[in-house]
Amino acid sequence: PRLALECYCDKGLPALPPLLLPLGVRCSVPGLKRAVLKWVPVLSWLPQYSIRENAVGDIVSGLSVGIMHLPQGMAYALLASLTPVFGLYTSLFPVMIYFIFGTSRHISIGTFAVVSIMVGSVTEKFGPDSNFVVGGNGTNGTAVVDIDARDAYRVQISCALTAVVGVLQILFGLVRFGFVVTYLSEPLVRGYTTAVAVQVLLSQLKYVVGVHTTRFTGPLSQVYVIATIISYFAKFRTHYGVDVVGAIPSGLKAPRVPDGNLFILVFPDAFAIVIVAYAISISISKTMALKHGYKVDSNQELVALGLSNVFGAFFQCYVVTASLSRSLVQESAGGKTQVAGVVSSIIVLITILKIGSLFAELPKAILATIVFVNLKGMFKQFNDIPLLWKSNKMDLMIWSVTWVATILLNLDIGLAVAVVFSMLTVIFRIQLPRYSILGHVPGTELYVDMDAYEEAKLIPGVTIFRSSATICYTNAEMYLEALQEKSGINIIEQLTEKKKLENKLKRQQEKEKKKAKKAAKKLQVQPCMQRTFVESKKHQTVLVSPTEVGPVYGGFDGQVNSAYQMDPEVSDACPADDDNSARENGGVKTEERHRTHSVILDLSTTSFVDTVTAKTLNNIFRDFGEIDVSVYIAGCQVCIVQQLKRAGIFSESILLNNLFVTVHDAVLHTLERQELSCITKM
């Protein structure tokens, strides 16, 4: 296409220089405005914000969510193997960015248990304690770990990981890759999050029981206020050695560019986090949008999350996503817009600047307890097992495999195994669909599975065949086998019998020719004195030559000629309608093997056609045609017809006349055609 840049300055803007014309961009001021509003959604709703209708609800919900951010941010930071203050940072900066670029009005962006433990698995993998031993002997348990150096390096890893995740999310959003979450089925997501909840539980037990171990790879607000005060005045850390949060630095740190040398290191782990974080966020967003009657842009959500993560990586935040518990509070407390998110960020900012030091003596066991309470909903997902056992055992298998793989393997490997297994179940279902013969519901134009509906009646001579799945290269051969089995037509067997019959007839014809030649020679030697014997019956006249009646009439040698006039009262006008019908061909009696004279293929379930499908249909038309069975196609979508045309399936042998919009149309055509055929035979 010709490249050109045309700028329509319909609002008095100056025209662009001619040098810019070959750049290949076509723009206008209205188009530019729409693009800006699409990519920066806050500009579309903030100017129309109604303070009277929305302000009170947004402020109340923002305060509630902000209070939730404090314990959850610090608690989930422990899951990420970071110090609690970085959870507060993560609850502040990304929320402000999502306020500008997000399309959901009700979700709360920030820390979340599942994503936090996924980040923690990466930080501990690349920053284990063993890399920071400065003294002692690791074999006898006297090793001394440089905690400060270890935590600083883990922060660098988390920032690099967050930046890579953010960039990938932005790229996926720009190329409209938001559909990828459709491959994460609900049983997969629920099984995965349940397994993650178990891992979170195990990782936090060390804080509850006070045992320091290496982690293998509605908030409790009243207790949290009370526990902090008791810990502060009782000096648990001094007297009993209880592990506490420690000093929380006041103020904000200056932004710092993530370490680019770590990007390649964390790149493979970023993919799983991208998918999981987005899947959680978009599922909550769509649920809220459906409840309140608005739409969210899935691709813009990817971009918003990506920008939030990239921006947060410069301020030592880790990967964010939506939190179900905070989102429910934000929505139930009256929040109408993301202004509530701004209010919650202000609460977190005040905590970081002024009152963060009050949390220094907070035991980590309290934060672990907060994590446990927030995991309650995930543990309830174990109730899926009996429900799926009753409703869908295949989904139960997906749930179980996902849970076991995530528990036994790492989080990223477990997710990969779950996705692969889920896709295999789809392939398995496509490869082994349900094949059925359709029958007619009397008094209607409906054709349904005869095994499922007793009212359905079989149409004599017509077989209507349907597959529950798309015909493709994985099941095309089974489709043909099922068609023969269901219709009772064994093509190979009948073609073999037909060939044997033709060969037998050919041998008999050759034998008759030899007899005729011998008879002709005899006639040349002995002049033929022919006498015609005429025997008349009601509907039959037989002309007998002296040759055939020679033994009776004085030894004459001759030839027999017969002519039959069928009795219409006893004749079978359409032999195919009778299983016991027979015909005499050259003295060979052959019984009809089947009633079927027409096969209708219902392709209403087919969504695409590949080359194997086209070849299979061609073979069906060819093979069934050789045994004098007509084949028709019904119920195709327009796109399927176009694909069949491009595949060249319609030719001189397979005409468009074999294609019908509905099964009923095809049935009427076959019955009318068979009636005309029977009349012709009569």
Tab-separated table of N, CA, C and O in Angstrom, residues 218 237 309 319 324 356 406 484 572 655 679 681:
chain	number	residue	atom	x	y	z
A	218	GLY	N	-10.984	-10.258	54.565
A	218	GLY	CA	-11.279	-9.282	55.595
A	218	GLY	C	-10.197	-9.274	56.676
A	218	GLY	O	-9.943	-10.291	57.299
A	237	ARG	N	10.654	-8.848	71.553
A	237	ARG	CA	11.918	-9.162	70.871
A	237	ARG	C	13.071	-9.179	71.868
A	237	ARG	O	13.974	-10.009	71.782
A	309	ASN	N	3.706	-1.705	36.864
A	309	ASN	CA	4.876	-2.468	37.279
A	309	ASN	C	6.180	-1.806	36.861
A	309	ASN	O	7.148	-1.781	37.632
A	319	VAL	N	5.941	-7.009	41.798
A	319	VAL	CA	4.829	-7.173	40.861
A	319	VAL	C	3.486	-7.043	41.571
A	319	VAL	O	3.282	-7.599	42.654
A	324	LEU	N	-8.600	-9.731	45.570
A	324	LEU	CA	-10.033	-9.982	45.670
A	324	LEU	C	-10.613	-9.418	46.961
A	324	LEU	O	-11.662	-8.775	46.950
A	356	GLY	N	5.356	4.939	60.333
A	356	GLY	CA	5.933	3.635	60.030
A	356	GLY	C	6.731	3.058	61.179
A	356	GLY	O	6.782	1.843	61.376
A	406	THR	N	1.535	-28.165	41.137
A	406	THR	CA	1.989	-26.936	41.775
A	406	THR	C	2.575	-27.208	43.154
A	406	THR	O	3.529	-26.542	43.576
A	484	GLN	N	-19.465	-45.083	9.150
A	484	GLN	CA	-19.767	-46.420	8.648
A	484	GLN	C	-20.408	-47.294	9.721
A	484	GLN	O	-21.338	-48.054	9.453
A	572	ASP	N	-42.331	-54.677	-6.711
A	572	ASP	CA	-41.714	-53.780	-5.706
A	572	ASP	C	-41.147	-52.603	-6.468
A	572	ASP	O	-40.105	-52.699	-7.106
A	655	LEU	N	-21.329	-31.332	-6.374
A	655	LEU	CA	-21.894	-30.059	-6.788
A	655	LEU	C	-22.414	-29.290	-5.586
A	655	LEU	O	-22.618	-29.838	-4.494
A	679	ILE	N	-40.392	-43.907	-9.178
A	679	ILE	CA	-41.371	-43.774	-10.262
A	679	ILE	C	-40.719	-44.130	-11.590
A	679	ILE	O	-41.308	-44.804	-12.444
A	681	LYS	N	-38.211	-46.206	-12.046
A	681	LYS	CA	-38.039	-47.659	-12.098
A	681	LYS	C	-39.348	-48.347	-12.464
A	681	LYS	O	-39.375	-49.316	-13.221
